[in-house]
XYZ file of C-alpha atoms in Angstrom:
758
model
C 2.855 -92.299 -107.608
C 4.088 -90.954 -110.953
C 1.999 -91.383 -114.099
C 2.523 -90.410 -117.746
C 6.158 -89.354 -117.435
C 6.641 -89.660 -121.204
C 3.728 -87.267 -121.814
C 5.046 -84.733 -119.289
C 8.553 -84.933 -120.722
C 7.177 -84.264 -124.214
C 5.211 -81.229 -122.972
C 8.349 -79.766 -121.375
C 10.543 -80.496 -124.395
C 8.180 -78.536 -126.633
C 7.253 -75.802 -124.165
C 10.144 -73.317 -124.633
C 9.736 -73.264 -128.406
C 5.968 -72.864 -128.234
C 6.214 -70.078 -125.648
C 8.791 -68.188 -127.714
C 6.607 -68.546 -130.814
C 3.621 -67.170 -128.898
C 5.684 -64.299 -127.550
C 6.658 -63.333 -131.095
C 3.085 -63.781 -132.312
C 1.698 -61.430 -129.651
C 4.705 -59.125 -129.787
C 4.927 -58.730 -126.035
C 5.678 -60.541 -122.767
C 3.233 -63.285 -121.737
C 1.231 -64.108 -118.656
C 1.357 -67.649 -117.291
C -2.115 -68.443 -118.618
C -1.148 -67.264 -122.104
C 1.961 -69.445 -122.116
C -0.066 -72.507 -121.181
C -2.953 -71.770 -123.530
C -0.855 -71.014 -126.600
C 1.292 -74.089 -125.993
C -1.832 -76.281 -126.025
C -3.598 -75.139 -129.181
C -4.701 -78.011 -131.417
C -2.788 -76.507 -134.330
C 0.066 -74.009 -134.249
C -1.516 -70.555 -133.884
C -1.014 -68.128 -136.755
C -2.434 -65.039 -135.053
C -3.156 -63.602 -131.638
C -6.557 -64.660 -130.331
C -8.977 -62.084 -128.965
C -9.746 -62.603 -125.278
C -13.431 -63.089 -124.632
C -14.105 -63.141 -128.364
C -12.304 -65.809 -130.410
C -13.116 -69.492 -130.130
C -9.945 -71.591 -130.066
C -9.355 -75.319 -130.497
C -7.163 -76.793 -127.769
C -5.476 -80.130 -127.176
C -5.633 -81.005 -123.447
C -3.113 -83.454 -122.012
C -5.594 -85.520 -120.048
C -9.208 -86.069 -118.911
C -10.542 -86.834 -115.416
C -14.087 -87.967 -114.592
C -15.908 -88.586 -111.334
C -18.310 -91.510 -111.092
C -21.551 -89.524 -111.252
C -20.594 -87.740 -114.481
C -18.426 -90.537 -115.912
C -21.475 -92.728 -116.436
C -23.031 -90.413 -119.005
C -19.675 -89.384 -120.488
C -18.634 -92.989 -121.093
C -22.064 -94.015 -122.340
C -21.603 -91.282 -124.932
C -17.990 -92.246 -125.681
C -18.946 -95.885 -126.234
C -21.129 -94.840 -129.173
C -18.536 -92.738 -131.015
C -16.657 -95.606 -132.675
C -13.245 -95.356 -130.982
C -11.596 -98.440 -129.462
C -9.403 -96.555 -126.955
C -9.124 -93.090 -125.456
C -6.712 -90.816 -127.293
C -5.326 -89.128 -124.156
C -4.687 -90.410 -120.611
C -8.026 -90.514 -118.802
C -9.233 -91.585 -115.367
C -12.444 -92.375 -113.493
C -12.751 -91.673 -109.758
C -15.519 -93.212 -107.627
C -16.199 -90.467 -105.081
C -19.764 -89.161 -105.523
C -21.956 -92.172 -104.799
C -20.933 -92.822 -101.178
C -23.544 -91.485 -98.777
C -22.360 -90.199 -95.401
C -24.503 -91.654 -92.658
C -22.861 -93.486 -89.763
C -19.112 -93.505 -90.443
C -16.416 -94.322 -92.978
C -16.251 -98.112 -92.939
C -19.986 -98.766 -92.747
C -20.825 -96.096 -95.333
C -18.257 -97.438 -97.790
C -19.501 -100.998 -97.367
C -23.065 -99.848 -98.010
C -22.007 -97.928 -101.111
C -20.146 -100.931 -102.529
C -23.304 -102.980 -102.165
C -25.891 -100.421 -103.295
C -23.811 -99.151 -106.230
C -22.297 -102.464 -107.344
C -23.970 -102.332 -110.752
C -22.623 -98.848 -111.461
C -19.136 -99.547 -110.121
C -18.926 -102.755 -112.187
C -20.014 -100.833 -115.275
C -17.455 -98.062 -114.731
C -14.670 -100.563 -113.987
C -15.403 -102.628 -117.087
C -15.863 -99.729 -119.507
C -12.680 -98.128 -118.160
C -10.865 -101.419 -118.642
C -12.136 -101.687 -122.206
C -11.157 -98.224 -123.360
C -7.801 -97.824 -121.592
C -8.963 -95.606 -118.728
C -7.385 -95.641 -115.269
C -9.913 -96.576 -112.575
C -9.874 -95.417 -108.939
C -12.094 -97.552 -106.719
C -14.646 -96.256 -104.234
C -12.782 -95.191 -101.106
C -9.631 -94.162 -102.996
C -10.501 -90.515 -102.519
C -12.066 -87.421 -104.021
C -11.186 -86.870 -107.681
C -9.487 -83.482 -107.260
C -7.295 -84.509 -104.345
C -6.290 -87.727 -106.134
C -5.500 -85.788 -109.323
C -3.356 -83.315 -107.371
C -1.454 -86.165 -105.731
C -0.883 -88.191 -108.897
C -1.553 -86.465 -112.209
C -1.392 -82.663 -112.059
C 1.808 -81.082 -113.344
C 2.909 -77.467 -113.904
C 2.240 -76.141 -117.393
C -0.176 -78.919 -118.348
C -3.776 -78.674 -119.517
C -6.541 -80.932 -118.283
C -10.310 -81.040 -118.524
C -12.514 -82.811 -116.012
C -16.209 -83.579 -115.762
C -16.585 -81.727 -112.489
C -16.727 -77.997 -111.897
C -13.942 -78.095 -109.294
C -11.405 -79.556 -111.723
C -9.493 -76.205 -111.442
C -8.139 -77.569 -108.135
C -5.111 -78.717 -110.183
C -4.243 -75.055 -110.747
C -2.560 -75.340 -107.368
C 0.141 -77.255 -109.220
C 0.353 -74.708 -112.033
C -2.006 -76.494 -114.416
C -4.787 -75.091 -116.560
C -7.548 -77.435 -115.421
C -11.085 -76.729 -116.566
C -14.440 -78.192 -115.595
C -16.557 -79.362 -118.529
C -19.530 -81.488 -119.435
C -19.232 -85.109 -120.523
C -19.640 -84.295 -124.210
C -16.510 -82.122 -124.050
C -14.669 -85.024 -122.439
C -15.825 -87.276 -125.266
C -14.283 -84.881 -127.810
C -10.890 -85.055 -126.137
C -10.997 -88.791 -125.445
C -11.872 -89.298 -129.122
C -8.788 -87.348 -130.173
C -10.696 -84.339 -131.444
C -9.971 -80.679 -130.687
C -11.625 -79.150 -127.660
C -13.164 -75.736 -128.183
C -13.066 -72.860 -125.709
C -13.579 -69.143 -126.083
C -10.226 -67.508 -125.390
C -10.547 -66.521 -121.732
C -10.072 -63.052 -120.375
C -7.450 -62.694 -117.656
C -7.931 -61.542 -114.083
C -4.762 -60.982 -112.114
C -4.745 -61.295 -108.325
C -1.595 -59.918 -106.739
C -0.965 -61.223 -103.250
C 1.382 -59.163 -101.117
C 2.462 -59.776 -97.544
C 2.160 -63.097 -95.738
C -0.629 -64.765 -93.806
C -0.410 -65.264 -90.091
C -2.370 -66.562 -87.122
C -5.867 -67.814 -87.865
C -5.824 -66.773 -91.518
C -5.452 -69.480 -94.170
C -5.466 -69.876 -97.939
C -9.213 -70.484 -97.801
C -9.700 -66.917 -96.615
C -8.058 -65.590 -99.776
C -10.653 -67.162 -102.059
C -13.469 -66.275 -99.654
C -12.294 -62.659 -99.925
C -12.007 -62.884 -103.726
C -15.509 -64.365 -103.962
C -16.826 -61.380 -102.057
C -15.087 -59.039 -104.490
C -15.982 -60.731 -107.773
C -19.354 -62.387 -106.853
C -20.563 -65.680 -108.302
C -20.324 -64.465 -111.888
C -17.472 -61.951 -111.770
C -14.979 -64.491 -113.068
C -17.150 -65.827 -115.893
C -15.157 -66.317 -119.068
C -11.855 -65.560 -117.335
C -8.800 -67.318 -115.976
C -7.734 -65.993 -112.584
C -3.968 -65.873 -112.249
C -2.438 -65.408 -108.788
C 1.058 -63.999 -108.347
C 3.231 -61.985 -106.013
C 5.298 -62.696 -102.913
C 2.161 -63.775 -101.085
C 1.389 -66.353 -103.763
C 4.848 -67.881 -103.554
C 4.532 -68.127 -99.763
C 1.469 -70.383 -99.951
C 1.726 -74.150 -99.787
C 0.872 -76.106 -102.925
C -2.296 -77.493 -101.342
C -3.225 -73.999 -100.145
C -2.949 -72.837 -103.739
C -5.161 -75.761 -104.772
C -7.820 -74.692 -102.267
C -7.947 -71.254 -103.857
C -8.119 -72.643 -107.397
C -10.747 -75.185 -106.391
C -13.168 -72.626 -105.058
C -12.550 -70.342 -108.014
C -15.454 -72.253 -109.539
C -17.681 -70.260 -107.176
C -16.862 -67.008 -108.958
C -17.635 -68.551 -112.346
C -13.992 -68.558 -113.438
C -12.917 -70.786 -116.303
C -10.088 -71.821 -114.002
C -7.472 -70.366 -111.652
C -3.739 -70.976 -111.496
C -0.448 -70.179 -109.811
C 3.042 -70.028 -111.290
C 5.500 -72.828 -110.582
C 7.583 -72.266 -107.476
C 9.541 -74.004 -104.744
C 6.380 -74.996 -102.859
C 5.112 -76.903 -105.900
C 8.461 -78.619 -106.271
C 8.279 -79.666 -102.609
C 4.824 -81.143 -103.148
C 5.876 -83.044 -106.258
C 8.829 -84.542 -104.409
C 6.679 -85.327 -101.373
C 4.192 -87.235 -103.521
C 6.877 -89.402 -105.158
C 7.185 -87.327 -108.332
C 10.794 -86.217 -108.051
C 11.306 -86.692 -111.785
C 8.416 -84.346 -112.601
C 9.965 -81.679 -110.355
C 13.326 -82.134 -112.074
C 11.711 -81.751 -115.493
C 9.752 -78.668 -114.372
C 12.923 -77.041 -113.060
C 14.463 -77.235 -116.540
C 11.712 -74.962 -117.912
C 11.148 -72.925 -114.749
C 10.763 -69.536 -116.458
C 8.198 -70.892 -118.923
C 6.054 -72.080 -116.004
C 5.682 -68.535 -114.676
C 4.625 -65.255 -116.227
C 7.344 -63.145 -117.791
C 9.131 -60.725 -115.454
C 7.645 -57.732 -117.273
C 4.148 -58.993 -116.394
C 4.948 -59.176 -112.701
C 6.596 -55.739 -112.814
C 3.665 -54.039 -114.585
C 0.568 -56.268 -114.229
C -1.916 -53.502 -115.089
C -0.750 -53.671 -118.707
C -1.377 -57.400 -119.104
C -4.572 -58.325 -117.240
C -8.143 -57.322 -118.048
C -8.749 -56.790 -114.331
C -6.347 -56.562 -111.421
C -7.023 -57.194 -107.734
C -4.515 -56.729 -104.929
C -4.868 -58.366 -101.522
C -2.553 -57.683 -98.589
C -2.208 -60.952 -96.691
C -0.761 -59.098 -93.692
C -4.173 -57.469 -93.225
C -6.446 -60.347 -94.281
C -8.616 -61.797 -91.544
C -10.608 -65.049 -91.556
C -13.890 -64.890 -93.466
C -17.199 -66.700 -93.224
C -19.220 -66.798 -96.449
C -22.952 -67.415 -96.735
C -25.624 -68.410 -96.248
C -27.212 -69.614 -99.514
C -24.478 -68.230 -101.762
C -20.677 -68.591 -101.626
C -19.953 -64.925 -102.384
C -21.620 -63.327 -99.349
C -18.341 -62.677 -97.561
C -18.170 -61.536 -93.931
C -14.917 -60.987 -92.003
C -15.107 -62.956 -88.771
C -14.829 -59.768 -86.710
C -18.160 -58.652 -88.225
C -19.976 -61.986 -87.994
C -21.695 -61.396 -84.649
C -23.170 -58.140 -85.929
C -24.244 -59.776 -89.222
C -26.085 -62.487 -87.272
C -28.167 -59.903 -85.459
C -28.766 -57.873 -88.595
C -30.013 -60.778 -90.696
C -31.518 -63.012 -88.054
C -29.437 -66.031 -89.008
C -29.511 -68.894 -86.464
C -26.552 -68.498 -84.112
C -26.289 -72.048 -82.781
C -24.237 -74.349 -84.999
C -25.806 -77.779 -85.307
C -23.086 -79.389 -87.442
C -19.509 -78.388 -88.299
C -17.905 -80.251 -91.202
C -14.299 -80.194 -92.403
C -12.652 -81.870 -95.385
C -13.947 -82.182 -98.975
C -12.055 -81.666 -102.235
C -11.434 -78.051 -101.231
C -9.859 -78.481 -97.812
C -8.684 -81.996 -97.002
C -4.929 -81.743 -97.377
C -2.438 -82.839 -94.746
C -1.873 -79.171 -93.922
C -5.598 -78.513 -93.429
C -6.037 -81.557 -91.236
C -2.886 -80.955 -89.187
C -3.877 -77.366 -88.349
C -7.373 -78.471 -87.378
C -6.019 -81.361 -85.318
C -3.723 -78.928 -83.481
C -6.761 -76.883 -82.468
C -8.621 -79.995 -81.350
C -5.694 -81.328 -79.318
C -4.937 -78.128 -77.439
C -8.648 -77.494 -76.879
C -9.071 -80.865 -75.187
C -6.032 -80.143 -73.026
C -7.917 -77.038 -71.864
C -11.031 -79.015 -70.991
C -13.044 -78.419 -74.174
C -14.965 -80.760 -76.443
C -17.142 -80.241 -79.490
C -20.480 -78.568 -78.746
C -21.724 -79.127 -82.304
C -21.765 -82.317 -84.317
C -18.389 -82.535 -86.005
C -17.425 -84.530 -89.101
C -14.098 -85.028 -90.875
C -13.798 -86.057 -94.533
C -10.286 -87.049 -95.692
C -9.593 -86.193 -99.324
C -7.795 -89.363 -100.312
C -6.719 -92.716 -98.942
C -3.146 -91.442 -98.894
C -4.117 -88.488 -96.711
C -6.373 -90.651 -94.538
C -3.748 -93.335 -93.973
C -1.081 -90.753 -93.168
C -3.179 -88.717 -90.721
C -4.278 -91.923 -88.995
C -0.624 -92.974 -88.679
C 0.184 -89.567 -87.212
C -2.616 -89.762 -84.636
C -4.844 -87.030 -86.009
C -7.930 -89.136 -86.629
C -7.761 -90.277 -83.031
C -7.546 -86.666 -81.893
C -10.710 -85.794 -83.807
C -12.690 -88.743 -82.468
C -11.554 -87.923 -78.914
C -12.894 -84.421 -79.440
C -16.262 -85.879 -80.446
C -15.850 -86.009 -84.218
C -17.015 -88.597 -86.748
C -14.680 -89.751 -89.530
C -16.444 -90.072 -92.882
C -15.361 -91.956 -95.999
C -12.816 -90.559 -98.453
C -15.581 -89.184 -100.650
C -17.643 -86.112 -101.445
C -20.427 -86.933 -98.984
C -22.167 -83.914 -97.409
C -20.449 -81.480 -99.776
C -22.657 -82.658 -102.666
C -25.781 -83.637 -100.731
C -24.738 -87.245 -100.111
C -25.558 -86.915 -96.439
C -28.183 -88.775 -94.448
C -28.385 -86.002 -91.893
C -30.124 -86.738 -88.610
C -32.638 -83.970 -87.882
C -35.664 -83.930 -85.594
C -37.472 -81.071 -87.348
C -36.545 -80.549 -91.035
C -38.484 -77.260 -91.132
C -36.559 -75.634 -88.287
C -34.156 -72.857 -89.315
C -30.671 -74.082 -88.471
C -27.016 -73.353 -89.150
C -24.211 -75.604 -90.352
C -20.637 -74.502 -91.100
C -18.373 -76.307 -93.552
C -14.936 -76.024 -95.114
C -16.532 -76.998 -98.432
C -16.944 -74.761 -101.481
C -20.632 -74.495 -102.285
C -23.567 -73.610 -100.027
C -26.666 -73.092 -102.162
C -30.004 -73.793 -100.485
C -30.529 -77.558 -100.028
C -27.002 -78.236 -101.313
C -25.708 -80.206 -98.339
C -28.733 -81.855 -96.744
C -31.683 -81.162 -99.033
C -33.281 -78.836 -96.472
C -34.247 -75.295 -97.450
C -34.264 -74.446 -93.736
C -30.521 -75.035 -93.417
C -28.282 -71.963 -93.428
C -24.907 -73.197 -94.676
C -21.789 -71.102 -94.134
C -18.312 -71.698 -95.563
C -15.034 -71.076 -93.734
C -11.546 -72.534 -93.374
C -11.092 -75.909 -91.612
C -9.423 -74.120 -88.691
C -12.342 -71.742 -88.189
C -14.881 -74.560 -88.629
C -13.077 -76.588 -85.953
C -13.146 -73.596 -83.609
C -16.858 -73.145 -84.338
C -17.443 -76.806 -83.460
C -15.844 -76.217 -80.060
C -17.797 -73.034 -79.378
C -21.086 -74.119 -80.919
C -21.853 -70.509 -81.856
C -21.516 -68.703 -85.187
C -20.851 -65.479 -83.295
C -17.614 -66.904 -81.869
C -14.379 -65.188 -82.891
C -11.392 -67.351 -81.849
C -9.027 -64.404 -82.176
C -10.593 -62.629 -79.183
C -13.392 -64.687 -77.600
C -13.197 -67.293 -74.861
C -15.053 -70.586 -74.294
C -16.077 -72.048 -70.935
C -14.388 -75.373 -70.295
C -15.570 -78.331 -68.218
C -14.448 -76.527 -65.051
C -16.347 -73.360 -65.870
C -13.156 -71.501 -66.744
C -12.956 -69.066 -69.661
C -10.215 -70.242 -72.000
C -8.926 -69.057 -75.374
C -7.838 -71.212 -78.257
C -4.234 -70.948 -79.391
C -3.495 -69.948 -82.963
C -3.390 -72.996 -85.258
C -0.119 -74.613 -86.214
C 0.451 -77.356 -88.748
C 2.651 -78.895 -91.403
C 2.504 -78.267 -95.140
C 3.808 -81.801 -95.668
C 3.946 -84.762 -93.253
C 7.305 -84.719 -91.395
C 7.557 -88.491 -91.814
C 6.357 -88.414 -95.418
C 3.144 -89.709 -96.945
C 2.296 -93.372 -96.611
C -0.460 -95.580 -98.013
C -0.945 -99.342 -98.293
C -3.551 -99.497 -101.074
C -4.242 -96.236 -102.923
C -7.179 -97.838 -104.778
C -5.919 -97.629 -108.360
C -6.704 -100.223 -111.049
C -4.787 -100.017 -114.331
C -6.693 -100.802 -117.534
C -6.062 -103.756 -119.806
C -3.359 -103.261 -122.419
C -5.802 -104.633 -124.990
C -9.434 -104.048 -124.098
C -10.917 -105.415 -127.309
C -12.190 -108.564 -125.610
C -13.583 -106.801 -122.525
C -17.374 -106.923 -122.434
C -19.399 -103.993 -121.112
C -22.905 -105.130 -120.249
C -25.848 -102.901 -119.418
C -28.996 -104.691 -118.281
C -31.872 -103.361 -120.433
C -34.123 -103.605 -117.355
C -31.777 -101.609 -115.123
C -33.174 -98.507 -113.445
C -29.672 -97.050 -113.000
C -28.034 -97.505 -116.384
C -29.523 -96.900 -119.817
C -27.872 -96.995 -123.221
C -28.273 -93.725 -125.087
C -30.172 -93.064 -128.266
C -29.018 -90.163 -130.499
C -31.027 -86.954 -130.237
C -32.881 -86.009 -133.402
C -31.484 -83.461 -135.806
C -33.009 -80.014 -136.336
C -35.830 -80.089 -138.880
C -34.558 -77.039 -140.754
C -37.457 -74.790 -139.745
C -38.069 -71.948 -137.325
C -39.387 -73.085 -133.952
C -43.066 -72.240 -133.609
C -45.808 -73.078 -131.143
C -43.469 -73.676 -128.183
C -45.162 -73.837 -124.789
C -43.641 -72.042 -121.834
C -42.610 -74.777 -119.423
C -41.287 -72.589 -116.616
C -40.098 -69.037 -116.105
C -37.474 -69.466 -113.406
C -37.010 -66.625 -110.934
C -33.707 -65.707 -109.325
C -30.805 -68.087 -108.743
C -31.170 -71.236 -110.829
C -28.059 -73.371 -110.485
C -27.443 -76.813 -111.916
C -28.548 -78.074 -108.494
C -31.931 -76.471 -109.136
C -32.054 -77.913 -112.661
C -30.812 -81.408 -111.803
C -30.527 -82.064 -108.074
C -27.854 -84.323 -106.632
C -28.336 -86.152 -103.317
C -30.652 -89.164 -103.800
C -30.841 -88.457 -107.540
C -27.176 -89.324 -108.023
C -28.084 -92.994 -108.354
C -29.794 -92.251 -111.666
C -26.885 -90.400 -113.288
C -26.444 -93.274 -115.770
C -30.148 -93.463 -116.682
C -31.292 -90.418 -118.613
C -35.007 -91.124 -118.515
C -35.141 -91.785 -114.776
C -32.997 -88.834 -113.749
C -35.085 -86.571 -115.965
C -37.784 -86.857 -113.315
C -35.809 -84.304 -111.296
C -35.626 -81.730 -114.086
C -36.042 -78.185 -112.732
C -37.868 -79.367 -109.626
C -35.779 -76.950 -107.549
C -36.380 -73.892 -109.754
C -38.635 -71.139 -108.436
C -41.661 -70.485 -110.661
C -41.760 -66.715 -111.252
C -45.576 -66.656 -111.276
C -46.376 -68.627 -108.126
C -42.987 -68.362 -106.347
C -43.286 -72.102 -105.708
C -40.989 -74.934 -106.755
C -41.939 -77.880 -108.965
C -45.390 -76.525 -109.781
C -46.087 -75.173 -113.259
C -49.123 -74.712 -115.461
C -49.946 -77.334 -118.085
C -51.343 -75.244 -120.939
C -53.039 -78.298 -122.445
C -55.229 -78.932 -119.392
C -55.066 -75.675 -117.449
C -54.001 -77.666 -114.381
C -50.788 -77.357 -112.385
C -48.318 -80.203 -112.159
C -44.703 -81.095 -111.519
C -42.231 -79.702 -114.044
C -41.072 -83.061 -115.493
C -44.657 -84.318 -115.778
C -45.793 -81.226 -117.680
C -42.751 -81.459 -119.965
C -43.565 -85.104 -120.682
C -47.166 -84.132 -121.463
C -45.999 -81.646 -124.096
C -43.502 -84.148 -125.512
C -46.202 -86.831 -125.812
C -48.203 -84.435 -127.997
C -45.094 -83.588 -130.072
C -45.169 -80.007 -128.783
C -41.857 -78.301 -128.093
C -41.327 -76.286 -124.940
C -39.116 -73.445 -123.741
C -37.507 -72.590 -120.407
C -36.937 -68.960 -119.420
C -34.379 -68.049 -116.765
C -32.705 -65.236 -114.875
C -29.062 -64.156 -114.453
C -26.118 -66.596 -114.457
C -28.441 -69.473 -115.287
C -26.787 -72.850 -114.703
C -24.076 -71.701 -112.281
C -22.454 -74.282 -110.053
C -21.701 -77.871 -110.954
C -20.599 -78.903 -114.436
C -23.209 -81.677 -114.584
C -24.347 -82.065 -118.181
C -27.517 -83.798 -116.983
C -28.860 -80.283 -116.488
C -28.613 -79.900 -120.275
C -29.478 -83.461 -121.302
C -32.669 -83.713 -119.253
C -34.433 -80.753 -120.904
C -33.304 -82.055 -124.291
C -34.679 -85.496 -123.470
C -38.022 -84.100 -122.290
C -38.660 -82.015 -125.376
C -37.395 -78.601 -124.304
C -35.972 -76.949 -127.395
C -34.909 -73.516 -126.141
C -33.372 -72.015 -123.013
C -33.820 -68.216 -122.952
C -32.155 -66.361 -120.073
C -30.652 -63.055 -119.015
C -27.177 -64.617 -118.844
C -25.560 -68.080 -118.699
C -22.830 -69.636 -116.615
C -20.043 -70.725 -118.979
C -20.079 -74.505 -118.543
C -23.845 -74.810 -118.718
C -24.107 -72.750 -121.894
C -21.532 -75.020 -123.542
C -23.318 -78.139 -122.302
C -26.580 -76.941 -123.832
C -24.899 -76.281 -127.160
C -23.221 -79.702 -127.090
C -26.627 -81.382 -126.710
C -28.109 -79.548 -129.693
C -30.169 -77.117 -127.638
C -30.819 -73.502 -128.577
C -29.300 -71.369 -125.792
C -30.131 -67.667 -126.230
C -30.050 -64.508 -124.118
C -32.265 -61.444 -123.852
C -30.958 -58.443 -125.732
C -32.925 -56.229 -123.359
C -33.144 -57.922 -119.980
C -36.460 -56.230 -119.221
C -38.032 -58.384 -121.960
C -37.973 -61.158 -119.329
C -40.938 -59.361 -117.734
C -42.996 -59.548 -120.937
C -43.290 -63.332 -120.834
C -46.640 -64.475 -119.435
C -47.575 -67.805 -117.921
C -49.869 -68.917 -120.780
C -47.613 -67.805 -123.619
C -47.008 -69.778 -126.776
C -43.671 -68.768 -128.239
C -41.978 -68.719 -131.648
C -38.254 -68.428 -132.389
C -37.637 -66.938 -135.811
C -34.483 -66.527 -137.853
C -33.140 -70.070 -137.575
C -33.426 -70.755 -141.298
C -30.506 -68.350 -141.792
C -28.730 -69.124 -138.524
C -25.209 -67.644 -138.696
C -22.726 -66.471 -136.065
C -23.440 -63.037 -134.628
C -26.967 -62.573 -135.963
C -29.815 -61.962 -133.560
C -32.928 -64.132 -133.534
C -36.505 -62.981 -132.967
C -38.827 -64.142 -130.192
C -42.572 -63.808 -130.743
C -44.869 -64.091 -127.712
C -48.456 -65.146 -128.375
C -50.418 -64.147 -125.280
C -53.578 -65.883 -124.143
C -55.685 -62.760 -124.832
C -54.780 -62.914 -128.525
C -52.187 -60.141 -128.469
C -48.565 -60.677 -129.313
C -45.187 -59.080 -128.710
C -41.813 -59.648 -130.273
C -38.232 -58.771 -129.422
C -34.693 -59.588 -130.454
C -32.453 -62.025 -128.598
C -28.709 -62.677 -128.769
C -26.896 -65.907 -129.514
C -23.187 -66.726 -129.206
C -22.950 -69.732 -131.557
C -19.938 -70.085 -133.829
C -19.969 -72.130 -137.036
C -19.020 -75.395 -135.322
C -21.674 -74.942 -132.640
C -24.295 -74.203 -135.298
C -23.291 -77.520 -136.869
C -23.931 -79.212 -133.508
C -27.353 -77.571 -133.369
C -28.288 -78.657 -136.866
C -27.046 -82.228 -136.320
C -28.955 -82.599 -133.077
C -25.878 -82.524 -130.861
C -22.080 -82.624 -130.953
C -22.015 -86.397 -130.466
C -23.917 -86.878 -133.722
C -21.202 -84.881 -135.488
C -18.478 -87.024 -133.876
C -20.225 -90.241 -134.960
C -20.540 -88.926 -138.489
C -16.885 -87.920 -138.668
C -15.620 -91.210 -137.210
C -17.785 -93.163 -139.653
C -16.335 -91.112 -142.500
C -12.799 -91.937 -141.312
C -13.611 -95.660 -141.262
C -14.982 -95.524 -144.808
C -11.959 -93.564 -145.994
């Protein structure tokens, strides 16, 4: 269905003039990202902004929130003094449905178990003019692509895979809830001007290769932090040959390289998708500004002059990839997988194969996988591994059921799960006999950190395209290469799978009876939002305290995290999702997945007050009870992964005042700043090694805290000696104001109150 046509029409009416003004301002041709960024600045730009240097205020067109993050975002918004959101906003109930026995039963259970949360989200959405998508309607990113995304627009979303909408030519960026509050309150949204990475796609895919393999290849090139602070812009004949949903898959998983977002230029494939999803008018409007929805010709002709980094991939030569385990950037071409298994000792037998998720649940993905399943059964094959299918939306689910694909999967031995995130985010009641046994699962999801899918550190999770995952399910072996290997059928014959075939769009069109959308009240002033004060799932927020104006002294080291420390390690999902609206309760999972650098154990740190070891949240609470601040020390790319702001709010709530790391992931660093935390980085990364388990730590220089200046860390060791070193900080003047006020939300409240008085 079509939403916000008036908004889209206004964007397109203003776009040519804004692009031409930006072109004159920069004095050169523009990339697609630059056109979209400069046309969405909060105020008309008066100078060229420095990539990777200048902070810029933007004015996004819309906000999207999933149910797990929407709780905290809307609890914050409800305290800021506004009576309605300033931009179109939506809530999507996709995270709280646990996959266990099948779609219908799992959805019914979720509606019962999560009734309190769903009622809260429905009522608060109704009150503040927010569109509400019920549980079962689908995964936020697929629903946004089908209904809201439009070429040349800008959107923020409280989920790290918001960039999925880049498949429809949109700048769509994952953020924390506090950022969403800014935009919903009508305030500017701040972002450091991104660098630009160009990916030129030449040739055309064929056979078993799919769009998923492009981003798996890119992840192997750039690693999990190679895209940090950058927008990845895809172009070339190969880009134009990809379906719109294939483009979305690539943009979705761009989160795994740390990219701010990814995007493609508007083309015929996007127009086809808009028309196929009942948005003919949007396609017509986009066609009127076609050239402004793509980079200038000079950029395509000479990309080296316009991008900070350029990658070229020949799709004619690209083969399917399998990435993992334990990190999404460990990329292995399928022809080398058998050798990699032997080299690393990864378990060869596949226990579960899972397709779907926000990354790969389009009609095209499902139709190609269903083709494999159907022809395999005709050859006497059935799934040797457990096999699950997660539709991305009710529209996709209804259409593929109508077209017989769900029946094909169940005949093959598959289980259909609810239109929700499910196993992709740890919402999976997996059936295992021995949770300690090393095992392999393969998914078409996006993220595969340890414990991510099933909570088991013994699980080796690999990521591949839906077609390859389906083939793996039939073979039951990770060493299987469908391009050359055979499988024994029920007659003992060796048979090969045919190359997958599918449809970019359903030949008979999409169809759905009830998409699951609930429009908000025109006037929500009389709508009551009630939170039970005795609830263990929802808790009204109290403002964080302001900075006391002094240097931070006497901080206790809470934990020195070793190696990869994602937001999953800082604030786990899975069973903890039910507490996403209750800050105190969910804080009991703070950093329980982080590896203690001294003991190499998780959730076991030294309490310096007693000398005993305890769980991380318990030790933090002990320091807080004594009014003693604490500090967390981390490694590289700290806070990579999900955008969940709980990973910033929990330390703040439990008395952590400083996060000191070698480097931050972009979203997490911003989230920390928004909550009034001090987020700093080592100037010399080897200083990480100087920090000892019993250290008491001072942070000096805060009394003259200004942008660009280094701060000083003083380590007081247990033996009476001390060391000091400089650390870097990236705060601008506005972010320093957040720090001093105790958080960005306190600044918003103050400003709104001032407006009311005025």
